[in-house]
Tab-separated table of N, CA and C in Angstrom:
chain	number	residue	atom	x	y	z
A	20	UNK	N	14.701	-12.619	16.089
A	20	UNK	CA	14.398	-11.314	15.534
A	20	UNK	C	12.983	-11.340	14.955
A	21	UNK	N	12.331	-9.971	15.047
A	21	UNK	CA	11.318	-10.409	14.757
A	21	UNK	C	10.799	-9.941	13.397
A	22	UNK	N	9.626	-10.227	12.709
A	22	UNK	CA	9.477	-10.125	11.380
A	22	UNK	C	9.679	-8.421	11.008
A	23	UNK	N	9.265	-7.507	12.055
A	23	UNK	CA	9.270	-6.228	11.830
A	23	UNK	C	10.586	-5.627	11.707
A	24	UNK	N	11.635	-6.059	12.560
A	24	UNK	CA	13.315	-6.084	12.999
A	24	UNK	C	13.717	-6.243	11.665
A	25	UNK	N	13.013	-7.234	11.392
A	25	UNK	CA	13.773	-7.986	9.930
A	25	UNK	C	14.253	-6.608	8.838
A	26	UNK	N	11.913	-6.328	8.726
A	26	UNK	CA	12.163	-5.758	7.714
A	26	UNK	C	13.112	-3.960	7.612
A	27	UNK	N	13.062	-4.013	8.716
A	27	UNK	CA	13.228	-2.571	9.283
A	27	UNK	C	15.153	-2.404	8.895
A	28	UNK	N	15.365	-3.237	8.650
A	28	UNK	CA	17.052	-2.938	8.474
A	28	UNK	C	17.584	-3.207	7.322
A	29	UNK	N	17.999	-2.404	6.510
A	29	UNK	CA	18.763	-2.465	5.100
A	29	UNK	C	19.559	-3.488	4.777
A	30	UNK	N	19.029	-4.506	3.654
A	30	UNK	CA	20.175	-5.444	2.958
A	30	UNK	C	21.081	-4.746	2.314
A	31	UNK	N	22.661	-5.399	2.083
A	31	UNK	CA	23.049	-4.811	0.841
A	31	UNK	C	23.173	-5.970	-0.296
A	32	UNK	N	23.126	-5.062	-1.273
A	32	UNK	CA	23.133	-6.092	-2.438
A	32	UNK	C	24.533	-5.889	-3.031
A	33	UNK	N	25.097	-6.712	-3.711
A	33	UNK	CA	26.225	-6.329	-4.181
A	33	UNK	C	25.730	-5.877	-5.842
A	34	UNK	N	27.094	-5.348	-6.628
A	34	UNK	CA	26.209	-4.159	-8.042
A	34	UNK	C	25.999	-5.606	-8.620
A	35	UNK	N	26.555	-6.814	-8.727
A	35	UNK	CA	26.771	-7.989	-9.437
A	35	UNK	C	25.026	-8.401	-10.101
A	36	UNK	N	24.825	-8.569	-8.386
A	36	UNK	CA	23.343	-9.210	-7.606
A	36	UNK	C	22.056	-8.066	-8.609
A	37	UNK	N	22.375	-6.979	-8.280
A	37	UNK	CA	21.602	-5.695	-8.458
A	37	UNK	C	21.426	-5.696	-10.324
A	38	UNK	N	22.421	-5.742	-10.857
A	38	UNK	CA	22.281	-5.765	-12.075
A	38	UNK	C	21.483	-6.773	-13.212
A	39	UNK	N	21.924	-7.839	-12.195
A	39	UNK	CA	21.224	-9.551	-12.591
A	39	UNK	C	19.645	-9.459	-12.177
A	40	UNK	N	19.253	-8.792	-11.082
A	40	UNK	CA	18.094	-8.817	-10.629
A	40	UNK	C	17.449	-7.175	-10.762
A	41	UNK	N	17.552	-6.847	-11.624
A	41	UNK	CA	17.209	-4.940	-11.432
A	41	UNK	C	15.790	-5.193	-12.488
A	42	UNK	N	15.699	-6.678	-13.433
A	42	UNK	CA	14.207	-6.372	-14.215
A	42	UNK	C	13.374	-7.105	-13.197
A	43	UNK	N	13.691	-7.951	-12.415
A	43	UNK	CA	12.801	-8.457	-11.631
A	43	UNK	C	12.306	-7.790	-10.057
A	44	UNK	N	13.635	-6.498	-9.616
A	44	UNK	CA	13.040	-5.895	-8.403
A	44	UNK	C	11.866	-4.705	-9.077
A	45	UNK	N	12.226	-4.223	-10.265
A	45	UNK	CA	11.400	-2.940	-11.237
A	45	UNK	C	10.116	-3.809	-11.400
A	46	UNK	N	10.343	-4.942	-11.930
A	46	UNK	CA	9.098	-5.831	-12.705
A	46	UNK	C	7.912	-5.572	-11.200
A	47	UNK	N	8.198	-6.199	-9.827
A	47	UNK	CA	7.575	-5.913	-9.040
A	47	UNK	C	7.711	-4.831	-7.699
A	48	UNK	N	8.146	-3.621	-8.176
A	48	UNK	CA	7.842	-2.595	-7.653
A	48	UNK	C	6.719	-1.736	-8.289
A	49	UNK	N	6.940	-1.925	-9.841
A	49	UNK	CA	5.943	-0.939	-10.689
A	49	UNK	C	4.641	-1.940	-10.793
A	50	UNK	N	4.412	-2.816	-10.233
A	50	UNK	CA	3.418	-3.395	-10.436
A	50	UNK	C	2.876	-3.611	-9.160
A	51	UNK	N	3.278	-3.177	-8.044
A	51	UNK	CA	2.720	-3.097	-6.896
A	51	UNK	C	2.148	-1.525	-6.817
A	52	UNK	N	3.089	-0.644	-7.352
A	52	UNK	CA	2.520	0.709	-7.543
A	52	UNK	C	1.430	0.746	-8.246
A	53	UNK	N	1.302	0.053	-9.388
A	53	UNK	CA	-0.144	0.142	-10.240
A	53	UNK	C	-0.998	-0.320	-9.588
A	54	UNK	N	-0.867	-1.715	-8.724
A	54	UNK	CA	-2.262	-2.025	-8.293
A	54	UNK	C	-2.839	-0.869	-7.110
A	55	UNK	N	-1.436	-0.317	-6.268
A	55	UNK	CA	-1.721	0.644	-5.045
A	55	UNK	C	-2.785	2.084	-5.320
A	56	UNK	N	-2.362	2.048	-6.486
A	56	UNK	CA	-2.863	3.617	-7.134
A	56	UNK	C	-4.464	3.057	-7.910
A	57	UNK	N	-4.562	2.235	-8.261
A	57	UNK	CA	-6.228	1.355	-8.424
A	57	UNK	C	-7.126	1.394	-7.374
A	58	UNK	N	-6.260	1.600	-6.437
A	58	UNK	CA	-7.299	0.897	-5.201
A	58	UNK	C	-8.195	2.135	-4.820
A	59	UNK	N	-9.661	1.737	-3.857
A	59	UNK	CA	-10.485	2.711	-3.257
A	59	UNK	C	-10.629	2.906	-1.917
A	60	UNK	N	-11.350	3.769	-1.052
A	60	UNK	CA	-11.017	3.692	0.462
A	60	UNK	C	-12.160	2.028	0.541
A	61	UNK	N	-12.055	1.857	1.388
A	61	UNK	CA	-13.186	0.796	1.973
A	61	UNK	C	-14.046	1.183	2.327
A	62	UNK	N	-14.376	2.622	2.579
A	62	UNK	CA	-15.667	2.688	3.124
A	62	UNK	C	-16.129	3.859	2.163
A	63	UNK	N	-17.303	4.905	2.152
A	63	UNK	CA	-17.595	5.631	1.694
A	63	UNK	C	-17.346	6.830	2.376
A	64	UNK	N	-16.874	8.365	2.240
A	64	UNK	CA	-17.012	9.461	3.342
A	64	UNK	C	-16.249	10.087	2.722
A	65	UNK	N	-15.824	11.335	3.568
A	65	UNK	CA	-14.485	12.043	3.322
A	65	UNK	C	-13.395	11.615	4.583
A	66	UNK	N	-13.648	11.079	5.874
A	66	UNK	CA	-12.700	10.335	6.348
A	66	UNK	C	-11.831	9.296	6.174
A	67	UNK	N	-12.857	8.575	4.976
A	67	UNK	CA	-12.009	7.403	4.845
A	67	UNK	C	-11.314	7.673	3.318
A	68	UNK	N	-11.810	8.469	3.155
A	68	UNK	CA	-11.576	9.142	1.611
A	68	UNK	C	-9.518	9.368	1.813
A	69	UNK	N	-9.737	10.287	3.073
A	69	UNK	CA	-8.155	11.064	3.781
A	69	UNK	C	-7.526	9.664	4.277
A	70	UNK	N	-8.089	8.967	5.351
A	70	UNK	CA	-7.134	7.923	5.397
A	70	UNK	C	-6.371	7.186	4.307
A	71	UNK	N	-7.021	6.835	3.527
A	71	UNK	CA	-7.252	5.848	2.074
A	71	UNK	C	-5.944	6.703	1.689
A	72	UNK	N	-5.901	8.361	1.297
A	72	UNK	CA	-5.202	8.784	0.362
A	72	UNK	C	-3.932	8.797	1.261
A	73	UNK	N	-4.201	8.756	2.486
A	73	UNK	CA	-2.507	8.905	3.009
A	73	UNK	C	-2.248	7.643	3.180
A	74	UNK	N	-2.951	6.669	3.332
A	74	UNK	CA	-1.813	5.027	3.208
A	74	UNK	C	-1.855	4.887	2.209
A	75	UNK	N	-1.988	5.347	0.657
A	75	UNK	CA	-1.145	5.120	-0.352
A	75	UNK	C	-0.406	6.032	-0.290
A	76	UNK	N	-0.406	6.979	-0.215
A	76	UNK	CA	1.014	7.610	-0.021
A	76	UNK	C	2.230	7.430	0.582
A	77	UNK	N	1.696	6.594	1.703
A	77	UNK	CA	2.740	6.232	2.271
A	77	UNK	C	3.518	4.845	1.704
A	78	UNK	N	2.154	4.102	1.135
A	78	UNK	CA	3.050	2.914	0.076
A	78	UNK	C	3.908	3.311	-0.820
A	79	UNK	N	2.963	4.289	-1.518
A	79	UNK	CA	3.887	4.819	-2.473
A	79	UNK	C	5.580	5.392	-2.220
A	80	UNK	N	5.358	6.220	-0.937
A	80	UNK	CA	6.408	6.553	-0.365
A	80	UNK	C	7.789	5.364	-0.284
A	81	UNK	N	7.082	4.406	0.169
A	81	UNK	CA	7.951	3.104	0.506
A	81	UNK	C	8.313	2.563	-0.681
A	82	UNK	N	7.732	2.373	-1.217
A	82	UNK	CA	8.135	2.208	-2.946
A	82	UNK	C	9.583	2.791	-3.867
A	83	UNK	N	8.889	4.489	-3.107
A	83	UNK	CA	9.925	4.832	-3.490
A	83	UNK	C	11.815	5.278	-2.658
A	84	UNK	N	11.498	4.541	-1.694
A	84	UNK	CA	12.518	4.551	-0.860
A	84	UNK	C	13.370	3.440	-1.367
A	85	UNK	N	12.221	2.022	-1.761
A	85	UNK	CA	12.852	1.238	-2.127
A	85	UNK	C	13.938	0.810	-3.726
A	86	UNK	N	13.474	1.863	-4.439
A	86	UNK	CA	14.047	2.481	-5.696
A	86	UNK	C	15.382	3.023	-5.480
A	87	UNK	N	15.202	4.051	-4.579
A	87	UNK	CA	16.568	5.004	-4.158
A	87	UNK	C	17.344	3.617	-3.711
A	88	UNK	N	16.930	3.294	-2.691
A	88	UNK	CA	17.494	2.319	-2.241
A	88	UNK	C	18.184	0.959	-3.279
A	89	UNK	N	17.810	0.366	-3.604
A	89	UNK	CA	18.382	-0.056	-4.722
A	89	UNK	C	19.221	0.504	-6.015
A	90	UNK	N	18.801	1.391	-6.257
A	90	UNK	CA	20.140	1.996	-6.714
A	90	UNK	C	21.773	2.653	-6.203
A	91	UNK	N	21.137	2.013	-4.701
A	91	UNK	CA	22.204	2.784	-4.468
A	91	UNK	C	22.997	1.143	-3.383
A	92	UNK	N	22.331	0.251	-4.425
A	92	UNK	CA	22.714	-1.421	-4.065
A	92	UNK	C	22.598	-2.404	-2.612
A	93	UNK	N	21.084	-1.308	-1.946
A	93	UNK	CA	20.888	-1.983	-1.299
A	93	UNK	C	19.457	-2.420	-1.257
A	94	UNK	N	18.691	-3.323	-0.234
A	94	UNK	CA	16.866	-3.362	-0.114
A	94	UNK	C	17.113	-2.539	0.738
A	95	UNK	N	16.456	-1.457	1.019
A	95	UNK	CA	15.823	-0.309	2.125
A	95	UNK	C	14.911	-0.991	2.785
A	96	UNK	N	15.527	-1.556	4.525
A	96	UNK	CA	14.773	-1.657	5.166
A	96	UNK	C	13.359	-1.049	5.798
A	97	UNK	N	13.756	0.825	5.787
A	97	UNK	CA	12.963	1.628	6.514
A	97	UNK	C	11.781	1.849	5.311
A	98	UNK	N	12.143	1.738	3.775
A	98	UNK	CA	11.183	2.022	2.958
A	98	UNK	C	10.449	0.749	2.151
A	99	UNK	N	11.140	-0.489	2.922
A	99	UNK	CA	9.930	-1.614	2.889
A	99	UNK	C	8.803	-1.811	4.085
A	100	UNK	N	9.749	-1.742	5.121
A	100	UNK	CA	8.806	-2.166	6.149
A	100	UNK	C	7.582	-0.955	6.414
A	101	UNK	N	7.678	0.329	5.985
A	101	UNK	CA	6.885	1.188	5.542
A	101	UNK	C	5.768	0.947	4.141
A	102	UNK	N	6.295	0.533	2.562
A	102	UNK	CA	5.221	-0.457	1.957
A	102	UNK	C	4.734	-1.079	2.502
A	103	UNK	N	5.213	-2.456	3.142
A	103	UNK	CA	4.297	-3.508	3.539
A	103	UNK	C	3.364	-2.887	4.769
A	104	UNK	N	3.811	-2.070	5.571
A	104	UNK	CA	2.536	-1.791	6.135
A	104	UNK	C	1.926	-1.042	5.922
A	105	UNK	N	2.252	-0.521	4.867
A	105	UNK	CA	1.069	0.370	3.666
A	105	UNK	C	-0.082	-1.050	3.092
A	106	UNK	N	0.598	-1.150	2.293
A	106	UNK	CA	-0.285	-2.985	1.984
A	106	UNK	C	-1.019	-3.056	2.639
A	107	UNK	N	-0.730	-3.821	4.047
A	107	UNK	CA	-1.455	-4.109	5.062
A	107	UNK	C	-2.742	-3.737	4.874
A	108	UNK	N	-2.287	-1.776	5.329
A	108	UNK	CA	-3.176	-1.246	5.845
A	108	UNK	C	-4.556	-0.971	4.506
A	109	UNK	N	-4.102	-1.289	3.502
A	109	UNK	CA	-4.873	-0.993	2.311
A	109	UNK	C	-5.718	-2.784	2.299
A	110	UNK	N	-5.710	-3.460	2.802
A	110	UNK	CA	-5.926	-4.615	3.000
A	110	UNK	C	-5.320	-5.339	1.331
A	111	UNK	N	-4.399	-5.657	1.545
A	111	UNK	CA	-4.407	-6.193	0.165
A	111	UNK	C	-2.534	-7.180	0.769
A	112	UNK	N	-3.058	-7.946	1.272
A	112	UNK	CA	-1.764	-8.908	2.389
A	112	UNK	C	-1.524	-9.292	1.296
A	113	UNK	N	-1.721	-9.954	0.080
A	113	UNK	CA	-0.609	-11.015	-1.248
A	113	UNK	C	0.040	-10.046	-1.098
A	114	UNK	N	-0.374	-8.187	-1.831
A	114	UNK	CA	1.193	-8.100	-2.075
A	114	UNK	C	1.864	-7.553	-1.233
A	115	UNK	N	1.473	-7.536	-0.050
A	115	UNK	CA	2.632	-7.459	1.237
A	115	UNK	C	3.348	-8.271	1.240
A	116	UNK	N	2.947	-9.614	1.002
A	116	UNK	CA	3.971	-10.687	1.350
A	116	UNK	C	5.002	-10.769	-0.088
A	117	UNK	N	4.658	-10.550	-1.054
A	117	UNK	CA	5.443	-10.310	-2.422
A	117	UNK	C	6.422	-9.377	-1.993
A	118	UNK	N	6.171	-8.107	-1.806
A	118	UNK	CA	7.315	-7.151	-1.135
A	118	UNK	C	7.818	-7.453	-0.265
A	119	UNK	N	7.768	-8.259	0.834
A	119	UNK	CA	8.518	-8.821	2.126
A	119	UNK	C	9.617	-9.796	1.225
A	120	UNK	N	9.537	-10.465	0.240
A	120	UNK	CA	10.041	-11.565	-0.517
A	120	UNK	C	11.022	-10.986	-0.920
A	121	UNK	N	10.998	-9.278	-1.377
A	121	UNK	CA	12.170	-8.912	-2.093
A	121	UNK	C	13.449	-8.919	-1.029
A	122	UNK	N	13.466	-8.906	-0.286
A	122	UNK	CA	14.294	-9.002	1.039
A	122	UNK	C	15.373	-9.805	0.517
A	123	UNK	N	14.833	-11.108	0.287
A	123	UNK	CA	15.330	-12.372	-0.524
A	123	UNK	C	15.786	-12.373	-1.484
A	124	UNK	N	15.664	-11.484	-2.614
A	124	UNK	CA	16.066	-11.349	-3.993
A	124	UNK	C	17.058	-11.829	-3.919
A	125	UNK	N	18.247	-11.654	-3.747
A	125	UNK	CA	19.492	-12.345	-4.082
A	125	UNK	C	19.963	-13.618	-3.518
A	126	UNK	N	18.621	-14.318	-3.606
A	126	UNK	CA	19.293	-15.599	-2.515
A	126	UNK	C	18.817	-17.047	-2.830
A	127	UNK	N	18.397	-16.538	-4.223
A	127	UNK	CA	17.793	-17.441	-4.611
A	127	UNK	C	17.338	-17.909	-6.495
């Protein structure tokens, strides 16, 4: 399977898992949102100005899929693998790979 497959399909968490781990999935969701909303386009213009503002939006978006999603005791595949290639696309790969990690939360 491949890394995209992976992320693309919903864990569930059980409420046990979710409750034990709910300051550490918040601790780094809201802190991936702060750095996302810091960031600038890479280039100078009004093109890159529009790109820039719609791949954080779309992180943001994923962010917040992944919220719903967890509250409702699972990782949201469709609204991670949407962050991380928000990340990506914002060039900022650490915390892509930090959000790919939450996948893992309960397994460790």
């Amino acid at each position: 399977m491949t890394q995209d497959a992976r992320t693309a399909a919903s864990k569930p968490i059980s409420p046990d898992d979710r409750a034990r781990l709910d300051p550490v999935f918040m601790q780094v969701v809201l802190d991936v949102q702060a750095q996302v909303q810091q960031t600038q386009p890479a280039q100078a213009g009004n093109l890159a100005a529009m790109f820039h503002k719609e791949t954080m939006g779309d992180a943001l978006q994923g962010l917040a899929m992944l919220i719903a999603g967890w509250n409702q005791n699972r990782i949201d595949g469709p609204g991670l693998g949407r962050a991380v290639k928000s990340l990506r696309a914002l060039d900022l790969p650490e915390l892509a790979e930090r959000m790919e990690k939450l996948r893992q939360i309960d397994e460790g």
